[in-house]
PDB file of C-alpha atoms in Angstrom:
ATOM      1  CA  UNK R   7      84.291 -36.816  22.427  1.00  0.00           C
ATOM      2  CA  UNK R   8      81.569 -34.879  21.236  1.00  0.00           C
ATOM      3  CA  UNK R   9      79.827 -31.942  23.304  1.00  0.00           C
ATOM      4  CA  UNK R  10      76.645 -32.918  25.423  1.00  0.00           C
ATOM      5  CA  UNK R  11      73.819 -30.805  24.553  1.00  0.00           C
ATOM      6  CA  UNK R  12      70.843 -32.813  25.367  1.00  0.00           C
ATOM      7  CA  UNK R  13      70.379 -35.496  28.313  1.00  0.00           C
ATOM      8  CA  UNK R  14      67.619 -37.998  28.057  1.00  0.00           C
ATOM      9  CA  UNK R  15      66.578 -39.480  31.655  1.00  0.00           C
ATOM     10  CA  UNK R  16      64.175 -42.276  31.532  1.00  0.00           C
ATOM     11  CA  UNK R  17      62.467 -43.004  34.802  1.00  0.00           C
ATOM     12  CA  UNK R  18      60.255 -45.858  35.682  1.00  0.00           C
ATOM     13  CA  UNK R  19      59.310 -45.208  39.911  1.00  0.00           C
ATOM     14  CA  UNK R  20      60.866 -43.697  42.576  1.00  0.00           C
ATOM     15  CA  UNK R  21      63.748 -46.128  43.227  1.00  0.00           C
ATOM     16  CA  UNK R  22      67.376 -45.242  44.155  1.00  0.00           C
ATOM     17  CA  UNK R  23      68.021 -46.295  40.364  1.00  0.00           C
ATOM     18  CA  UNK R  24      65.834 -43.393  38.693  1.00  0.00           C
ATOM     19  CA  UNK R  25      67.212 -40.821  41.882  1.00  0.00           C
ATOM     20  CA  UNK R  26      70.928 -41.594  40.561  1.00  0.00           C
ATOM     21  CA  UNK R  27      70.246 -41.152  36.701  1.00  0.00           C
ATOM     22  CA  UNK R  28      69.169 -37.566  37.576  1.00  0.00           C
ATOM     23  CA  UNK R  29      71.483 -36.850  40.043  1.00  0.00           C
ATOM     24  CA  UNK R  30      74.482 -38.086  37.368  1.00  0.00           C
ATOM     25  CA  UNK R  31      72.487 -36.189  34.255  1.00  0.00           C
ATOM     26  CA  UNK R  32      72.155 -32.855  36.089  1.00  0.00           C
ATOM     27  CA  UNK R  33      76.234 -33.132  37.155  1.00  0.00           C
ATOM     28  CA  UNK R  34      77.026 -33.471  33.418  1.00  0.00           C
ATOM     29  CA  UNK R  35      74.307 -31.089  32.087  1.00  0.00           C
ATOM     30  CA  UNK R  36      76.124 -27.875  34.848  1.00  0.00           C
ATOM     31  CA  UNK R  37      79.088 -28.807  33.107  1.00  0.00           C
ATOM     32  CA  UNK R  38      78.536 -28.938  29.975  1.00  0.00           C
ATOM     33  CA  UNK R  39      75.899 -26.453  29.993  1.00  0.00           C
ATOM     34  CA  UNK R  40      73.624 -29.088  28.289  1.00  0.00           C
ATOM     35  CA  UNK R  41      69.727 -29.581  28.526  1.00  0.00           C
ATOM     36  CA  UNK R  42      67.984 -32.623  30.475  1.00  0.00           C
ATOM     37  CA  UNK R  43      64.818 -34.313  29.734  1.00  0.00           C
ATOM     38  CA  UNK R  44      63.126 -36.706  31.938  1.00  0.00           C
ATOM     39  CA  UNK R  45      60.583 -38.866  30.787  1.00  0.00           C
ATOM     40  CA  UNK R  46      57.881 -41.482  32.379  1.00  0.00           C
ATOM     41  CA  UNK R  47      56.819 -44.266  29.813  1.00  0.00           C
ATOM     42  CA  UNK R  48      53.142 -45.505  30.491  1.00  0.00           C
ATOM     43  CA  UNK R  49      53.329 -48.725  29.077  1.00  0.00           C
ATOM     44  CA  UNK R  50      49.662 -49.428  27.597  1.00  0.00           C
ATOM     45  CA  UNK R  51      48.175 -53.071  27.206  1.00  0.00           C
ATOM     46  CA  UNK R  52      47.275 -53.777  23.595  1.00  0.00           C
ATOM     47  CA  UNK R  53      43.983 -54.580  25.088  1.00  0.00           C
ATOM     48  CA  UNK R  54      43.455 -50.965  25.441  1.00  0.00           C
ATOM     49  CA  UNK R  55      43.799 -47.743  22.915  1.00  0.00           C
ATOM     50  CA  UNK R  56      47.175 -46.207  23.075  1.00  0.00           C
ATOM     51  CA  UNK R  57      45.488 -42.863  24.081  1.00  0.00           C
ATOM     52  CA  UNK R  58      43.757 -44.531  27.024  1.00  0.00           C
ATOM     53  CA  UNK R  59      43.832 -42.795  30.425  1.00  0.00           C
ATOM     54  CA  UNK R  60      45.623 -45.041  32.924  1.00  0.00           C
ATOM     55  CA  UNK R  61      45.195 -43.066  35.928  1.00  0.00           C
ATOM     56  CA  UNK R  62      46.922 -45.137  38.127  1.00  0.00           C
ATOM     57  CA  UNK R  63      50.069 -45.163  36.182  1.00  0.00           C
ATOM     58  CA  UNK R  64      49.984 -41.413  35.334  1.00  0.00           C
ATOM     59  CA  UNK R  65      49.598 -40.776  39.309  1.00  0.00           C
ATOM     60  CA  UNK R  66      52.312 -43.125  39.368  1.00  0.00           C
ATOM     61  CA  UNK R  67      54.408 -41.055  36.300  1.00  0.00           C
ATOM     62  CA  UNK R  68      53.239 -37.921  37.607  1.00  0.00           C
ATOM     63  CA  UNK R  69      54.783 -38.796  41.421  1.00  0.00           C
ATOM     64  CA  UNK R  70      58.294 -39.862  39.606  1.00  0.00           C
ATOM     65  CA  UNK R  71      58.310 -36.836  37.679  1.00  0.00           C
ATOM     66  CA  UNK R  72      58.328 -34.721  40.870  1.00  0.00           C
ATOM     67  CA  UNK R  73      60.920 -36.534  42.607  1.00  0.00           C
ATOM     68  CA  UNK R  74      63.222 -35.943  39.624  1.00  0.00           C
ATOM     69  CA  UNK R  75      62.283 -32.633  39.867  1.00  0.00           C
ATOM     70  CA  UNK R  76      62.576 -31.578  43.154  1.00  0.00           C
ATOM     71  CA  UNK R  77      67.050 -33.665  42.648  1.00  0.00           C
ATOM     72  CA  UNK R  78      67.606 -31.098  40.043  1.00  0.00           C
ATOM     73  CA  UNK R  79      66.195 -28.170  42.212  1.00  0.00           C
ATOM     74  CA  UNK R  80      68.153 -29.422  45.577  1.00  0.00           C
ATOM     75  CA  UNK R  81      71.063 -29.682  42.546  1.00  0.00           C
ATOM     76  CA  UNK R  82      70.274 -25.787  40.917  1.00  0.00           C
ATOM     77  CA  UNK R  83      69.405 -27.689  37.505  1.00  0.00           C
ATOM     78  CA  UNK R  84      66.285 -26.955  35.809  1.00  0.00           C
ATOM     79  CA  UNK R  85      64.945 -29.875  33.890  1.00  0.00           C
ATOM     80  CA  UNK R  86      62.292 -30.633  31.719  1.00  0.00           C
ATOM     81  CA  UNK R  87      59.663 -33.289  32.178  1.00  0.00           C
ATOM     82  CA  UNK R  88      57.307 -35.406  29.753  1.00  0.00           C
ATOM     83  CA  UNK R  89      54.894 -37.969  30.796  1.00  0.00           C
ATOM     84  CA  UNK R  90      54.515 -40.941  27.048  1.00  0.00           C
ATOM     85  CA  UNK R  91      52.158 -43.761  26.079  1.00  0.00           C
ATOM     86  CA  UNK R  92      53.520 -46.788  24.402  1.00  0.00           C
ATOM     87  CA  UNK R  93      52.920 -50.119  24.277  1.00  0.00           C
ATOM     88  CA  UNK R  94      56.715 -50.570  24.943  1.00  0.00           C
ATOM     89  CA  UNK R  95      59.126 -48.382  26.913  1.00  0.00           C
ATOM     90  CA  UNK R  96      62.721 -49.456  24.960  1.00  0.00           C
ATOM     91  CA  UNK R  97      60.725 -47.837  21.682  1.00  0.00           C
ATOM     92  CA  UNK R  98      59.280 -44.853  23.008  1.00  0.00           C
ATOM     93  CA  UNK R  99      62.445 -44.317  24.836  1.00  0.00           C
ATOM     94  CA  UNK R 100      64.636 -44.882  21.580  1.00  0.00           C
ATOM     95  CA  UNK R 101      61.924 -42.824  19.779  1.00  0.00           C
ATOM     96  CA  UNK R 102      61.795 -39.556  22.109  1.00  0.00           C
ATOM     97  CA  UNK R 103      66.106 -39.483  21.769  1.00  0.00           C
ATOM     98  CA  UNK R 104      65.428 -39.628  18.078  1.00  0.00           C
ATOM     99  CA  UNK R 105      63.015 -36.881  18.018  1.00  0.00           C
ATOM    100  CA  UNK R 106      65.036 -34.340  20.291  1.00  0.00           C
ATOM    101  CA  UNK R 107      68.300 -35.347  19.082  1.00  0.00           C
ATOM    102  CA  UNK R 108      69.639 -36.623  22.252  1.00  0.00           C
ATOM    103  CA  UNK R 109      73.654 -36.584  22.715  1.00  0.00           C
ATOM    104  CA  UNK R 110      72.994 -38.959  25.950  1.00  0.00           C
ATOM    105  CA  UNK R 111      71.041 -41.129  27.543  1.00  0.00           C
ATOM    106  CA  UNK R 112      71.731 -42.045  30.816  1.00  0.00           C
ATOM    107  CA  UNK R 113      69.454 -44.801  32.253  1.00  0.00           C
ATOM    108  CA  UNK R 114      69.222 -45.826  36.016  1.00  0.00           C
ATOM    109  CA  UNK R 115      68.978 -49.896  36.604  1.00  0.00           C
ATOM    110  CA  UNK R 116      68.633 -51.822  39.940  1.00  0.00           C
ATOM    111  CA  UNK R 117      70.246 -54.715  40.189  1.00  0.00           C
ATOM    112  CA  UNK R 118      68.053 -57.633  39.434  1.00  0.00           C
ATOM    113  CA  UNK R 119      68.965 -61.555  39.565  1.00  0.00           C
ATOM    114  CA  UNK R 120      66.627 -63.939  36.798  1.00  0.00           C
ATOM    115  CA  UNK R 121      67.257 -67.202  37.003  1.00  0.00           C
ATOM    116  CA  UNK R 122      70.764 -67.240  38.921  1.00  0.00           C
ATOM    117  CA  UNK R 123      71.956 -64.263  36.718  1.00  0.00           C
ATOM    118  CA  UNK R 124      72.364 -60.564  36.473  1.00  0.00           C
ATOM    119  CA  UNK R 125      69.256 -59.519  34.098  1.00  0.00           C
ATOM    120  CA  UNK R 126      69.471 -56.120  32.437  1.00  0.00           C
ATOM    121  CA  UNK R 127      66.303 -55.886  31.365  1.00  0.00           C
ATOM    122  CA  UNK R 128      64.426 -56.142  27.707  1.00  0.00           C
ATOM    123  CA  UNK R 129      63.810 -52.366  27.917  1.00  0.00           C
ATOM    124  CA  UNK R 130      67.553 -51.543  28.736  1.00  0.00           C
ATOM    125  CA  UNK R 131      68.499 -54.013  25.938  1.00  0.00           C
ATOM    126  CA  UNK R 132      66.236 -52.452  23.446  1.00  0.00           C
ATOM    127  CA  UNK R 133      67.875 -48.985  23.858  1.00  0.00           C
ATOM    128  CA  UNK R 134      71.125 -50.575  24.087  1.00  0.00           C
ATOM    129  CA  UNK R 135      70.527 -52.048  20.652  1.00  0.00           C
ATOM    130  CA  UNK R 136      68.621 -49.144  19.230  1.00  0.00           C
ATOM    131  CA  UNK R 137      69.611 -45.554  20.352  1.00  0.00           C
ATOM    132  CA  UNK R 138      70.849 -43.332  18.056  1.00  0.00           C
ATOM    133  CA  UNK R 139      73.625 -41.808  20.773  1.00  0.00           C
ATOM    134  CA  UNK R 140      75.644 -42.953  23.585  1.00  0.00           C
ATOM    135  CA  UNK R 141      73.856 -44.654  26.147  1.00  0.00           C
ATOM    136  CA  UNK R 142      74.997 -44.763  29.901  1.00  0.00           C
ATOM    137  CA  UNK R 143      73.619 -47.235  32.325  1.00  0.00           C
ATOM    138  CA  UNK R 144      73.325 -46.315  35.915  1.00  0.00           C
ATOM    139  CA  UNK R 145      73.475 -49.430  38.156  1.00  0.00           C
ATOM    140  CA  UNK R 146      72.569 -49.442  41.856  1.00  0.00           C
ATOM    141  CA  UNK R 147      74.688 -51.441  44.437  1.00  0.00           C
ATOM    142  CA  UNK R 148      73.639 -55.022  44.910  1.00  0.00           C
ATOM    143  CA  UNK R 149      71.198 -55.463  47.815  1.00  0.00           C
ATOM    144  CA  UNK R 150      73.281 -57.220  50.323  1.00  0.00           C
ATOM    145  CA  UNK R 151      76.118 -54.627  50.052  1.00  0.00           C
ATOM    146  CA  UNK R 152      78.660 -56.346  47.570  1.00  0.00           C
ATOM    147  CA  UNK R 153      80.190 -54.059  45.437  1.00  0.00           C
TER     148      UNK R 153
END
């Protein structure tokens, strides 16, 4: 297996999902002595410029940032952190990995049911698909405790 370098952390709130991604990229970045990059995707309507301010969502991007920074101080890991605009997250995210030359992404999931099944997501899928390295998904428990 090839050496981690750089860790790309997508984040999308402040859920449990986006807390574990960082907690699990900042335990492989001390060992491996490897940089991490956390990023917010503002996802902008096509009814708008992709340059548009969206303040609510860059409060919103701004707010997850923090919290991802303040796990990787309470774990002695310093991070970076980048706020994008894009009409889709799965691009910008596959995109930003291409441009830093990511070793890893590591993406944080909740566990979501759509129509009677488990539903990864079109952005997850997208990345899946599409990123140029190895791609780890980070699901939450299930809601009612099942493991």
């Amino acid at each position: 297996m090839e050496k981690i370098r750089r860790i790309l952390v997508p984040v999308k709130g402040e859920g449990p999902d986006d807390d574990e991604a960082v907690r699990l990229a900042c335990a492989i970045a001390k060992r491996n002595k490897a940089k991490v990059v956390v990023v917010f995707v503002i996802e902008v309507p096509r009814a708008l410029p992709l340059d548009a301010e969206v303040p609510e969502a860059m409060e919103e991007g701004e707010r997850s940032l923090q919290r991802a920074e303040a796990i990787a101080e309470e774990l002695e890991e310093e991070i970076e952190t980048e706020i994008l605009q894009s009409r889709l997250a799965g691009p910008a995210i596959v995109d930003e990995a291409n441009e830093r030359n990511v070793d890893l992404i590591i993406m944080g999931l909740p566990y979501r049911i759509r129509l009677g099944e488990f539903y990864l997501g079109s952005t997850a899928t997208y990345v899946l698909k599409n990123a140029p390295c190895r791609v780890w998904l980070c699901r939450v428990q299930m809601a009612d405790g099942r493991k």
